[in-house]
Tab-separated table of C-alpha atoms in Angstrom:
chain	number	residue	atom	x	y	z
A	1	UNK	CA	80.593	-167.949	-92.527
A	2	UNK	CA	80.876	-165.343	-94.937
A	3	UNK	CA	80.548	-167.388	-98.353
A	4	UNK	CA	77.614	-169.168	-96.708
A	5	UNK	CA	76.112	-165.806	-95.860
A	6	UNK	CA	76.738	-164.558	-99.481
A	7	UNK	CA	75.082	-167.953	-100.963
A	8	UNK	CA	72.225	-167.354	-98.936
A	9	UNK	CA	71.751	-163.852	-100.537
A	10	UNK	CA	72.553	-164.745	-104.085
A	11	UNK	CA	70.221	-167.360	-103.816
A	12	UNK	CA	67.231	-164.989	-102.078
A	13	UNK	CA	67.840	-163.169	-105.254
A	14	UNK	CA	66.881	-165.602	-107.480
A	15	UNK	CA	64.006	-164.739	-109.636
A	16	UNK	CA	60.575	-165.439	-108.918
A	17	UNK	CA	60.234	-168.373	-111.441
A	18	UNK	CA	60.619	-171.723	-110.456
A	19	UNK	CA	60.867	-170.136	-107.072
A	20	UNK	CA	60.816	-172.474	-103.849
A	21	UNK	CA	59.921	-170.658	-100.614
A	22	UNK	CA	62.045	-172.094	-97.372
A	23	UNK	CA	59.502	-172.250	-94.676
A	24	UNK	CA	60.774	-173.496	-90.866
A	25	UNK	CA	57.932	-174.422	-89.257
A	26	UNK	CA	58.541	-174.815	-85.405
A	27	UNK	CA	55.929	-178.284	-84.318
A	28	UNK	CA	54.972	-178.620	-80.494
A	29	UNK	CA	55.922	-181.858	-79.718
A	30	UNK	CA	52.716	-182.936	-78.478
A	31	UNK	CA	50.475	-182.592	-81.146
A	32	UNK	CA	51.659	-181.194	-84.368
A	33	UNK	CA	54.518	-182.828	-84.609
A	34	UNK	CA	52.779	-185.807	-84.195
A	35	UNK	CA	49.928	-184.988	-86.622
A	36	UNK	CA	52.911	-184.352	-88.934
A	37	UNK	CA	54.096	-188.090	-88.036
A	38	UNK	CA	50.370	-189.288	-88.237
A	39	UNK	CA	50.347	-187.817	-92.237
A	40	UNK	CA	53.663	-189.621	-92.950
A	41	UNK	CA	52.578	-192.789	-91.824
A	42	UNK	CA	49.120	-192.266	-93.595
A	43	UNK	CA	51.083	-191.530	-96.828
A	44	UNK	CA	49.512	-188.017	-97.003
A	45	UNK	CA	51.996	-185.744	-99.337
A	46	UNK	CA	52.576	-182.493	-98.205
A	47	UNK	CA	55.136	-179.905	-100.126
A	48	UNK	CA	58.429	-180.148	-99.191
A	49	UNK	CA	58.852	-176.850	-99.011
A	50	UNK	CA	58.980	-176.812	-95.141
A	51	UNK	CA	61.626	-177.825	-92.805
A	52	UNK	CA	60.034	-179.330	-89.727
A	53	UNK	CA	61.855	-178.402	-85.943
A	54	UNK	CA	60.444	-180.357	-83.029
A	55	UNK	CA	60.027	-177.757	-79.862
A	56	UNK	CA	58.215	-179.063	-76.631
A	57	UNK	CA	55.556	-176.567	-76.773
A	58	UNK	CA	54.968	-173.908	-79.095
A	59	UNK	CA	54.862	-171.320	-76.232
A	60	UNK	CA	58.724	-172.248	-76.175
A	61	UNK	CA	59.231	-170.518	-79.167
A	62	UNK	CA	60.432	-167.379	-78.803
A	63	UNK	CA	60.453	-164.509	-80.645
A	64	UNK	CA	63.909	-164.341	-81.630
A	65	UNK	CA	63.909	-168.189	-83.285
A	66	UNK	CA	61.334	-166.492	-85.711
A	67	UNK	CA	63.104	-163.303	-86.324
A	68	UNK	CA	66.550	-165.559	-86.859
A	69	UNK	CA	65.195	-168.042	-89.243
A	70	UNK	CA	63.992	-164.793	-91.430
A	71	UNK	CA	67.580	-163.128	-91.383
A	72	UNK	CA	69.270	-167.166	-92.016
A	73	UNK	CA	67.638	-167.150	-95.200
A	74	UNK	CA	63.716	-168.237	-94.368
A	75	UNK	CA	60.814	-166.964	-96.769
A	76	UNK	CA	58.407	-168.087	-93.913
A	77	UNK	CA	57.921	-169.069	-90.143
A	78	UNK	CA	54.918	-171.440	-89.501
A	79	UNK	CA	54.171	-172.153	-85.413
A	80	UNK	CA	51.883	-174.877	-85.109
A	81	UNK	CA	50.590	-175.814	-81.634
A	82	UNK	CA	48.228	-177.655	-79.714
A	83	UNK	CA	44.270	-176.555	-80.126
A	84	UNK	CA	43.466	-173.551	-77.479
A	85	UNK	CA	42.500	-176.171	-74.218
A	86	UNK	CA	44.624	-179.190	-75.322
A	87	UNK	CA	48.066	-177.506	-74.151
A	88	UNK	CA	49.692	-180.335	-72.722
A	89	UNK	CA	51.484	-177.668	-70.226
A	90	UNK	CA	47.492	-176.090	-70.170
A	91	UNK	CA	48.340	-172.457	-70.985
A	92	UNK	CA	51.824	-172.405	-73.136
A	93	UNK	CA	49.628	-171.927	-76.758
A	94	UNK	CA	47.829	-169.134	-74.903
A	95	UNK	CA	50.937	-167.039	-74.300
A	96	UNK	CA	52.452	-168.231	-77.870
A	97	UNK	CA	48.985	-166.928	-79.219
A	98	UNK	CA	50.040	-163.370	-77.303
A	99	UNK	CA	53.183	-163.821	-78.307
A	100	UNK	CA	52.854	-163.877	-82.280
A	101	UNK	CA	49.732	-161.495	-82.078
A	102	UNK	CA	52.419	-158.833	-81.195
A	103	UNK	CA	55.523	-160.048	-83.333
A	104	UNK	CA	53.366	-159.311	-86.440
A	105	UNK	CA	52.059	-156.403	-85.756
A	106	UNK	CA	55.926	-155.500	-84.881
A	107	UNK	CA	56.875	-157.038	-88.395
A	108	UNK	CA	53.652	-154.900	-90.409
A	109	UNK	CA	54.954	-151.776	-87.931
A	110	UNK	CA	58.979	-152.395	-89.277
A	111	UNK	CA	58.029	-152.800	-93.179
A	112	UNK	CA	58.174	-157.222	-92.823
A	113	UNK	CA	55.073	-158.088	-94.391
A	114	UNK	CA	53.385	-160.255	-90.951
A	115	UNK	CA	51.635	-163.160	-93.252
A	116	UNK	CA	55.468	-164.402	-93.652
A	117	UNK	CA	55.109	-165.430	-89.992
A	118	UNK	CA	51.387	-167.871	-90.437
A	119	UNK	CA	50.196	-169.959	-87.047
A	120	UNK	CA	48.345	-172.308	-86.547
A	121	UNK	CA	46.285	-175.330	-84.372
A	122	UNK	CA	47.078	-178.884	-85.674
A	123	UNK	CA	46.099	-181.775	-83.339
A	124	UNK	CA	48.282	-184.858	-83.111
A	125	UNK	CA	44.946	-186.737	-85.282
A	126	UNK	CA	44.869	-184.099	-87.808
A	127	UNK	CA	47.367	-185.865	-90.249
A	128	UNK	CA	44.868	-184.597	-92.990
A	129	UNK	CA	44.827	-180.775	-91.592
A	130	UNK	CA	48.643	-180.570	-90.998
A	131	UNK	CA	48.869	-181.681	-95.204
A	132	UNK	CA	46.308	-178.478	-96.028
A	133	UNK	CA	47.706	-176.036	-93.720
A	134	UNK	CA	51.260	-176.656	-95.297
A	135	UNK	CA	49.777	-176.361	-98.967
A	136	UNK	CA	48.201	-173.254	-97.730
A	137	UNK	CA	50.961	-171.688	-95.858
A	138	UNK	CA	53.266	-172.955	-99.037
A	139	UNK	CA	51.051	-171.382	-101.793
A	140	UNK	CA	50.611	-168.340	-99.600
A	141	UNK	CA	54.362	-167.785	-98.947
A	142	UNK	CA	55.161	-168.246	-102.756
A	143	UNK	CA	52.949	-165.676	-103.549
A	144	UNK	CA	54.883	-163.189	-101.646
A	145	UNK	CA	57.886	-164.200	-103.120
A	146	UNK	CA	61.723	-164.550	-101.916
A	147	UNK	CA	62.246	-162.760	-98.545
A	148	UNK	CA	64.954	-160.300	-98.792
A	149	UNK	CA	64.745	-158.145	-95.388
A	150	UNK	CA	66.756	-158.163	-92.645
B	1	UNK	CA	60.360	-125.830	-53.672
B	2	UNK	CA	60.974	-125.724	-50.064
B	3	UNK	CA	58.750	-128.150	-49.024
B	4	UNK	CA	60.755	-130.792	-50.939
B	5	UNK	CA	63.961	-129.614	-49.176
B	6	UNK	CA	61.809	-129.605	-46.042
B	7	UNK	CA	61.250	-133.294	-46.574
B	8	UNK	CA	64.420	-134.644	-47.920
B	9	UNK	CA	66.147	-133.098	-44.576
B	10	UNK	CA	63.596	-134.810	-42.258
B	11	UNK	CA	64.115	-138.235	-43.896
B	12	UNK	CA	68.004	-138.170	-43.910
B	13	UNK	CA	68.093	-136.963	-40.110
B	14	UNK	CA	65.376	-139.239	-38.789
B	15	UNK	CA	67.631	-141.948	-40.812
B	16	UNK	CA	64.429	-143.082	-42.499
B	17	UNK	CA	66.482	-143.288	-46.102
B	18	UNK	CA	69.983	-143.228	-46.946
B	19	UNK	CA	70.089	-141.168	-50.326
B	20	UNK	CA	67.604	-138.888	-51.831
B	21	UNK	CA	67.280	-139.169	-55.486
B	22	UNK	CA	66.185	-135.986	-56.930
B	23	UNK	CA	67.711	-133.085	-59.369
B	24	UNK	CA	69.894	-130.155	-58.560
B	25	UNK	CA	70.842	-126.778	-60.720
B	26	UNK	CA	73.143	-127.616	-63.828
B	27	UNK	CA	75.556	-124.731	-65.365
B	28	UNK	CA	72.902	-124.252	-67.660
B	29	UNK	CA	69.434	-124.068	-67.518
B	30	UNK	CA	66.695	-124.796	-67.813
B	31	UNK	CA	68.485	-128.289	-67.442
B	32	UNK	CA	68.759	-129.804	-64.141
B	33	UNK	CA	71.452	-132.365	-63.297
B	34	UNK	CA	70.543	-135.833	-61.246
B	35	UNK	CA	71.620	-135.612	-57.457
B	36	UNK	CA	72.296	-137.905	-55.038
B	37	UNK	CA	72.005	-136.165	-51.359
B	38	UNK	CA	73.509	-138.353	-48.470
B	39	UNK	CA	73.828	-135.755	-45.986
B	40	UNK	CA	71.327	-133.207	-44.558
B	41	UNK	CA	72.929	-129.899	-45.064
B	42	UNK	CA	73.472	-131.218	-48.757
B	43	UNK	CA	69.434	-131.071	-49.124
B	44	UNK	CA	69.546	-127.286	-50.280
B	45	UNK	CA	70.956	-128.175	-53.441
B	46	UNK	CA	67.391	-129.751	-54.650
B	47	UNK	CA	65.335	-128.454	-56.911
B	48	UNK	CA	62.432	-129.114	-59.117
B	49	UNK	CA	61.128	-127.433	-62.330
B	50	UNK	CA	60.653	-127.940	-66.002
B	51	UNK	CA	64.034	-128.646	-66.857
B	52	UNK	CA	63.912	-131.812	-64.526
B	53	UNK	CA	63.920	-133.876	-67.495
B	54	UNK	CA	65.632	-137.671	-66.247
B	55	UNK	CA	63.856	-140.339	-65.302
B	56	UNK	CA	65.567	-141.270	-62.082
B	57	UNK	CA	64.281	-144.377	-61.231
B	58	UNK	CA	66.860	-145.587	-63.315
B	59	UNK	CA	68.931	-145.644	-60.299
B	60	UNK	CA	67.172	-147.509	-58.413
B	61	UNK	CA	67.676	-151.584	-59.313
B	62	UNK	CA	70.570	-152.596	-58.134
B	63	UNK	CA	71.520	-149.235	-55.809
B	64	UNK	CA	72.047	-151.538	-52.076
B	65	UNK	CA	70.838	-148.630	-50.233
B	66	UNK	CA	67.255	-147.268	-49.049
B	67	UNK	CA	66.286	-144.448	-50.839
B	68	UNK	CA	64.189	-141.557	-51.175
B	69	UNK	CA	63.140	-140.590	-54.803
B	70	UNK	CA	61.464	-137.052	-56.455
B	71	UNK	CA	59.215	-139.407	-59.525
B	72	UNK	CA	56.909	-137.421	-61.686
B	73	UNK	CA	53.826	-138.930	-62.825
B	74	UNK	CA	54.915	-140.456	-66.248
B	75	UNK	CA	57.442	-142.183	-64.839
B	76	UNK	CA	55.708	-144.058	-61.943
B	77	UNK	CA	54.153	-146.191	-64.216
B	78	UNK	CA	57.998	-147.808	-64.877
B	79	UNK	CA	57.812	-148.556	-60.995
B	80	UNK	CA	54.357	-150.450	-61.479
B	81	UNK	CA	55.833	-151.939	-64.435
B	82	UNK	CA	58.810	-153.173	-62.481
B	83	UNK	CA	56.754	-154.139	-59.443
B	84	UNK	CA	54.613	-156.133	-61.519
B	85	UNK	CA	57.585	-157.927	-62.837
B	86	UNK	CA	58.913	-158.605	-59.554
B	87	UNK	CA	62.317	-156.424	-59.925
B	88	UNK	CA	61.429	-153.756	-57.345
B	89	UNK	CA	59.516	-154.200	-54.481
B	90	UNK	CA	57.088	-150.924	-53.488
B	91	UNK	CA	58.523	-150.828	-49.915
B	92	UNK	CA	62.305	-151.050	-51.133
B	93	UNK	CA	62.149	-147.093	-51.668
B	94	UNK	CA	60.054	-143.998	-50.640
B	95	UNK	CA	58.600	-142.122	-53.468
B	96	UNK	CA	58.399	-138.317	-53.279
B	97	UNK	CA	55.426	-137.199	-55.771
B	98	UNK	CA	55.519	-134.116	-57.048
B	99	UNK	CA	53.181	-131.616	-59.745
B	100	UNK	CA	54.642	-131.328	-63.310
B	101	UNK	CA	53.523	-129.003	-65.504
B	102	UNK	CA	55.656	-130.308	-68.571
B	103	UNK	CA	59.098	-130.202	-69.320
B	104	UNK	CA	61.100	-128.690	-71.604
B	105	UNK	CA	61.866	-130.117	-74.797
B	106	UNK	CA	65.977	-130.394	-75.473
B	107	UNK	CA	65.950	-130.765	-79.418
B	108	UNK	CA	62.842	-128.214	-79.890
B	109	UNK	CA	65.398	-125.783	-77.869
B	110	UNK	CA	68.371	-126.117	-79.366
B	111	UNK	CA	66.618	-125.682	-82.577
B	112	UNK	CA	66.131	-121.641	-81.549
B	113	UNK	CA	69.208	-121.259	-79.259
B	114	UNK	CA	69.362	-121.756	-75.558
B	115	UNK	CA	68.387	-117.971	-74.946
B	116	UNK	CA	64.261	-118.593	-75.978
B	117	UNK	CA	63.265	-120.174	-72.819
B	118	UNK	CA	60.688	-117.373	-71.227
B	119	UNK	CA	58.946	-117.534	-67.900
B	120	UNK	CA	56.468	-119.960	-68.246
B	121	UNK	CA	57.259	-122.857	-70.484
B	122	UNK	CA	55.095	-122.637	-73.526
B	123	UNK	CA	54.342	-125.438	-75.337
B	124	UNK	CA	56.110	-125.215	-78.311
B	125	UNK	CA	59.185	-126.178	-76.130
B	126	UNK	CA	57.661	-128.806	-74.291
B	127	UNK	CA	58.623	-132.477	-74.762
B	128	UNK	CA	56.134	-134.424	-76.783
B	129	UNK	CA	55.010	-136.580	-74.208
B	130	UNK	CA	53.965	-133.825	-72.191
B	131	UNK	CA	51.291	-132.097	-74.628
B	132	UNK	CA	49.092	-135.092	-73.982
B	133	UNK	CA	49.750	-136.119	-70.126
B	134	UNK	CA	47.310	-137.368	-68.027
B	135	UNK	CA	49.268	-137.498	-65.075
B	136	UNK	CA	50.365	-134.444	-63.872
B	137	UNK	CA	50.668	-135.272	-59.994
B	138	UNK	CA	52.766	-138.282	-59.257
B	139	UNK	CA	50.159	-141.142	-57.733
B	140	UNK	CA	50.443	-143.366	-55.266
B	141	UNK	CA	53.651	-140.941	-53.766
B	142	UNK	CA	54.556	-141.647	-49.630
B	143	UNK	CA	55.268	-137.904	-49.429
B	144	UNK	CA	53.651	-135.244	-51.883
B	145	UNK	CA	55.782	-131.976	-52.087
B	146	UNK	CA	54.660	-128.414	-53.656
B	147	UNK	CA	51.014	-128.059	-55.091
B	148	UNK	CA	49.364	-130.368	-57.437
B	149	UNK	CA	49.037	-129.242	-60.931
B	150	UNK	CA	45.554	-128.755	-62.554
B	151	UNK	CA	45.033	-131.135	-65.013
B	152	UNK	CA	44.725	-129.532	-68.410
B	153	UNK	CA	43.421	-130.468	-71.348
B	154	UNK	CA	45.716	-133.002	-73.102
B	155	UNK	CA	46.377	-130.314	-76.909
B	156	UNK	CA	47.783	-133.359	-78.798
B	157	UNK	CA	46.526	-137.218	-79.149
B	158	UNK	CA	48.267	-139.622	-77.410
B	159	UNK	CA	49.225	-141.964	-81.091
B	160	UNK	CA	48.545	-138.777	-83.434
B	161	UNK	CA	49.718	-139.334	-86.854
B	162	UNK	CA	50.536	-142.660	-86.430
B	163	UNK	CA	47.574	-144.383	-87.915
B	164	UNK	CA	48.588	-142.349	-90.630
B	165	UNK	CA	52.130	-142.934	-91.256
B	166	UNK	CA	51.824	-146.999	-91.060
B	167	UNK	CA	49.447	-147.050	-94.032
B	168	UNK	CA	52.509	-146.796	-95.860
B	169	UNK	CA	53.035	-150.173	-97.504
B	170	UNK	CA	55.529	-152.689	-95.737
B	171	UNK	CA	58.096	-152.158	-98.790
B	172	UNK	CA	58.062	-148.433	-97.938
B	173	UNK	CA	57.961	-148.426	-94.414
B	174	UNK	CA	60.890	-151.392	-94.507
B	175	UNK	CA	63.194	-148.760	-96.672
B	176	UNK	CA	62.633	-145.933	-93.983
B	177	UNK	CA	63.136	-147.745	-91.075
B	178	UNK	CA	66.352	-149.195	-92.638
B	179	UNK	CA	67.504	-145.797	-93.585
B	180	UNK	CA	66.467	-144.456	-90.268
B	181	UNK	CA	68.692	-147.483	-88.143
B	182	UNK	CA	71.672	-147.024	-91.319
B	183	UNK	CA	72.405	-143.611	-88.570
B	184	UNK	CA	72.491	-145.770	-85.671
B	185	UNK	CA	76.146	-146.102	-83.728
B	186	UNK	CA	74.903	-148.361	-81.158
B	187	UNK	CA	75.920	-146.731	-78.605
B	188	UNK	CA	72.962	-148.618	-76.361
B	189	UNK	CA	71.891	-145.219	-75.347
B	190	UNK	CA	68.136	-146.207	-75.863
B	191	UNK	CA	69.291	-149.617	-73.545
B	192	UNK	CA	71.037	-147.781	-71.175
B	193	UNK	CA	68.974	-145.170	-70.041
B	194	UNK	CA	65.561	-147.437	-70.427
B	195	UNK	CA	64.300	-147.760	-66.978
B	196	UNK	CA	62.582	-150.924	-67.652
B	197	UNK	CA	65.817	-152.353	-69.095
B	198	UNK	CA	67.464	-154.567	-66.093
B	199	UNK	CA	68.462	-157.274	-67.518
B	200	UNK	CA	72.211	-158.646	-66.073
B	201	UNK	CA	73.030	-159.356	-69.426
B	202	UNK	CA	71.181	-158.211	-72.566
B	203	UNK	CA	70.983	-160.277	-75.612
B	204	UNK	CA	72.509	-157.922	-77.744
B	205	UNK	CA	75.678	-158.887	-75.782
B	206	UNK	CA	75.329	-163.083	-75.877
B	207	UNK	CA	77.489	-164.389	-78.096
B	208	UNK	CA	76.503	-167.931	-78.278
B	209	UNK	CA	74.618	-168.090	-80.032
B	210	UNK	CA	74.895	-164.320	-81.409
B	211	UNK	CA	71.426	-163.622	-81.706
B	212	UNK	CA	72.239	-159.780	-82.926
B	213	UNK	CA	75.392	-159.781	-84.576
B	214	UNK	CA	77.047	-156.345	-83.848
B	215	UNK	CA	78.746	-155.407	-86.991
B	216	UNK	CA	76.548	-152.705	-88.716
B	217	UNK	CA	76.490	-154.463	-91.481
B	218	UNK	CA	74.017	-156.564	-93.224
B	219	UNK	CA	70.943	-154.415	-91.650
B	220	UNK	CA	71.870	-155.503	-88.076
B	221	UNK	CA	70.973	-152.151	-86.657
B	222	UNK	CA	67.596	-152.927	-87.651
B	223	UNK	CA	67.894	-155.929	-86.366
B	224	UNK	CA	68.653	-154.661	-82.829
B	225	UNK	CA	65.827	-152.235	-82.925
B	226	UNK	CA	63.953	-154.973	-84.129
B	227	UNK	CA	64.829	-156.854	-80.601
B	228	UNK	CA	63.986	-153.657	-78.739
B	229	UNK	CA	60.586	-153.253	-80.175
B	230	UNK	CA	59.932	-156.636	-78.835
B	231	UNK	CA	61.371	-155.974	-75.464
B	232	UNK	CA	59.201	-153.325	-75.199
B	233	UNK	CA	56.150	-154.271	-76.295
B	234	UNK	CA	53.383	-153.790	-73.683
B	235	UNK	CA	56.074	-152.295	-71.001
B	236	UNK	CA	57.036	-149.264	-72.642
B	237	UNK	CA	55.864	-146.231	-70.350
B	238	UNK	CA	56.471	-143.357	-72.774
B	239	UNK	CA	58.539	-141.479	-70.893
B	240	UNK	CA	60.572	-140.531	-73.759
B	241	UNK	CA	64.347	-140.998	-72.382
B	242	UNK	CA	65.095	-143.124	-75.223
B	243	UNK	CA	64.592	-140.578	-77.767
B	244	UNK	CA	65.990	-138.202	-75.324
B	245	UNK	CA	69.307	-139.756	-75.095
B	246	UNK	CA	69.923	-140.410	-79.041
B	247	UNK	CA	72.276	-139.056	-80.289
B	248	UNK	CA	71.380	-139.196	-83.750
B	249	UNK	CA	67.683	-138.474	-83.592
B	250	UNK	CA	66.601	-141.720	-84.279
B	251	UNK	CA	62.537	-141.386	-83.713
B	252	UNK	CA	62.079	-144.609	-81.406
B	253	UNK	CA	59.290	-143.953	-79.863
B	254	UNK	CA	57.133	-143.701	-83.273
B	255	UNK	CA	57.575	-147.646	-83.115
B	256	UNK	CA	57.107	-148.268	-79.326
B	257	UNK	CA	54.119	-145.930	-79.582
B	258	UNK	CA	52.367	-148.157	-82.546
B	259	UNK	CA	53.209	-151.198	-80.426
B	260	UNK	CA	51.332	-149.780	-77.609
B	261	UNK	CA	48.771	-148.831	-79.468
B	262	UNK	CA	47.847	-151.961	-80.829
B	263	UNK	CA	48.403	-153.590	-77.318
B	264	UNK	CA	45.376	-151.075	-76.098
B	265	UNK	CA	43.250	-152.698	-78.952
B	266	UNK	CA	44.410	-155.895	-78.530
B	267	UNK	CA	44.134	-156.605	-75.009
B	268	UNK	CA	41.174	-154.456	-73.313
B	269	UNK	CA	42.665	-151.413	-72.894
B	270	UNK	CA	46.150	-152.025	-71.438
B	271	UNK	CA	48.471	-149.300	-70.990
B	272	UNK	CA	51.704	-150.471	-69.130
B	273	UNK	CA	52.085	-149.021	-65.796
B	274	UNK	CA	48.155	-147.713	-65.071
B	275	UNK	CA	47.027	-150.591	-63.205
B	276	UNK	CA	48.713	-152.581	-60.517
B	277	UNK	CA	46.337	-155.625	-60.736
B	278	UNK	CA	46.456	-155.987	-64.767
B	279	UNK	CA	49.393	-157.925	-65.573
B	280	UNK	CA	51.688	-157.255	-68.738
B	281	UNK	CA	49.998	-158.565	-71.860
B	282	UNK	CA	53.249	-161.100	-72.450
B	283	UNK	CA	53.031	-161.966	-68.457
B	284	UNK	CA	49.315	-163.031	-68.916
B	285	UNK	CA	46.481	-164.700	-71.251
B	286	UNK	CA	43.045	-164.367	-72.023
B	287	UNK	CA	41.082	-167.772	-73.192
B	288	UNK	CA	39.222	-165.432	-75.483
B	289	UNK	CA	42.265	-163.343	-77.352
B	290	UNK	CA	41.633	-162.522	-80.658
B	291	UNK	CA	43.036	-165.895	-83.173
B	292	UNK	CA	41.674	-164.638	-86.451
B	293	UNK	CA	45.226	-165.381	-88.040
B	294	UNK	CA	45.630	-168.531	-86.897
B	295	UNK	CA	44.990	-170.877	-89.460
């Protein structure tokens, strides 16, 4: 537990060239994670920079899952849920939405710079989207550089 | 205050409550000490004044008996708080409002000796939280005891400064707020005495999986303030027990404050405890919330 803590630090500490940014991105089951499927099978590349964990809705993320991947060695948290009115529970992306509003501005209040958590709406036929939002969540994370809070 | 002796005594001989909740004289004052009167002749011992500092409705989740409770006005907002999220029913306890003028301030006291205390409380010894109170008479009370208090004009704004100090950059404000938790024991102080804090078992205590490892190492104290930020966030009532009960000083409600204040701009005005029918911010959605950072 230890040594695999200390990796994970010496390897935050890396310097900024050639730097790779970890993103988790959490994908509601429903759509994004299925848009993510759709741009596989389509043979749309995507960086590899983010690791992809299926949840059944992405108001079933909580809080803590976000704040957890950032201390386990994350650079950046992407939540990607169904379009507001497409919920397949109807309201879960609406609380989510509240949800992530307020964990950023508790990140910006705490000194966590709140762009290292990004969100977004990806439909299970937006193969094409799901490709540009992970470029742009990618480039933007890389930009900021290794995360070393927490 | 004989009026709320008055009362307590009716209720425990007409057997309308079993306890009384309220404060009694400590061995030193200003400061009051809680009570908890089961017995009519034991109703002399109440009082009420400005060193009636402790939110008492604590007590009240979990007590197994009826009771009767003295609430000023910042701190019945906790009991719409906790009504709202079904943990206390309104007609599981009778509330006994009372006028509060502002009460004293423990740290600005100690800082000139216990001997400064005059007459009247002034307000350079008056809690924080008090300088900019709206609610000097306790609303919604079953019984109201003593004479309501003028409201006066509030001398401080409710987030002063704080506008200010988060302009800081995130690298700065990450350094002070780590240096800030560095002091923290743990103790759960801030949990403990958090009248909105009920739950059977917190998640600073589950162990799998260990969300909030306790070692202080590794920035984990920030980590737990971290959580309580969140748990907070559009409940916090400002009553100001938290920072009360540190005992290192750690400025906590600078934090829950900000997140409050953004709630207000966020979600039409919402202050946590001021309206019955407006639910929690995390308890509710609006179709049309703000989603300029979704991508």
């Amino acid at each position: 537990m230890a040594d695999a803590e200390t990796t994970a630090k010496t390897k935050k500490k890396a310097d900024r060239t050639g730097f790779e940014p970890h993103i988790i991105g959490f994908l509601c089951n429903w759509c994004t994670y299925a848009g993510a499927d759709l741009a596989g099978t389509s043979r749309i590349g995507y960086p590899t920079n983010i690791k992809a964990v299926r949840v059944p809705c992405s108001g079933r993320v909580d809080a803590m899952y976000v704040i957890n991947a950032l201390k386990n060695g994350a650079d950046g948290v992407l939540v990607s849920g169904c379009h507001p009115g497409d919920c397949h529970y109807n309201q879960g992306n609406y609380y989510a939405r509240r949800r992530f509003m307020i964990l950023r501005e508790i990140f910006s209040a705490m000194g966590i710079n709140p762009e290292r958590l990004q969100m977004s709406w990806c439909s299970a036929a937006e193969g094409a989207k799901w490709a540009q939002i992970v470029a742009q969540v990618t480039e933007k994370i890389r930009e900021l550089g290794p995360f070393e809070g927490i | 205050m004989e009026q709320l002796i008055q009362e307590a005594k009716k209720l425990l001989e007409e057997n309308k409550v079993d306890v009384v909740i309220g404060y009694r004289s400590s061995p030193l004052p200003p400061f009051t000490r809680p009570a908890f009167i089961r017995r009519p002749e034991d109703c002399e011992q109440l009082v009420f004044n400005c060193g009636s500092v402790y939110n008492l409705t604590r007590y009240l989740i979990g007590l197994g008996e009826k009771p009767a409770i003295v609430v000023k006005g910042c701190e019945q907002r906790g009991l719409v708080v906790l009504e709202q999220e079904n943990m206390l029913p309104r007609d599981s306890y009778l509330l006994i409002g009372v006028g509060c003028s502002g009460q004293v301030d423990e740290r600005k006291l100690r800082e000139g000796g216990f001997d400064r205390l005059p007459e009247q409380l002034s307000d350079e010894l008056m809690a924080d939280k008090c300088l900019y109170c709206d609610q000097h008479n306790t609303p919604d009370a079953d019984i109201f005891v003593g004479d309501e208090v003028e409201s006066v004009e509030p001398r401080t704004e409710r987030y002063a400064g704080l506008d200010e100090f988060f302009a800081q950059d995130y690298e700065e404000l990450y350094h002070h707020w780590t240096e800030v938790f560095s002091r923290c024991i743990r103790c759960y102080a801030c949990r403990n005495i958090c009248p909105l804090c009920y739950c059977e078992q917190c998640i600073s205590y589950v162990n799998m999986p260990q969300w909030l490892p306790r070692s202080v190492a590794d920035n984990n104290n920030y980590l737990f303030h971290m959580r309580r930020v969140l748990c907070m966030a559009g409940r916090c009532i400002d009553c100001g027990e938290c920072e009360r009960a540190c005992p290192v000083d750690i400025p906590l409600r600078t934090l829950y404050k900000r997140i409050a204040q953004k709630i207000e701009g966020f979600f039409y005005g919402y202050r946590a405890g001021n309206n019955r029918e407006q639910l929690p911010p995390l308890q509710d959605f609006n179709k049309d919330d703000s989603a300029d950072f979704i991508l």
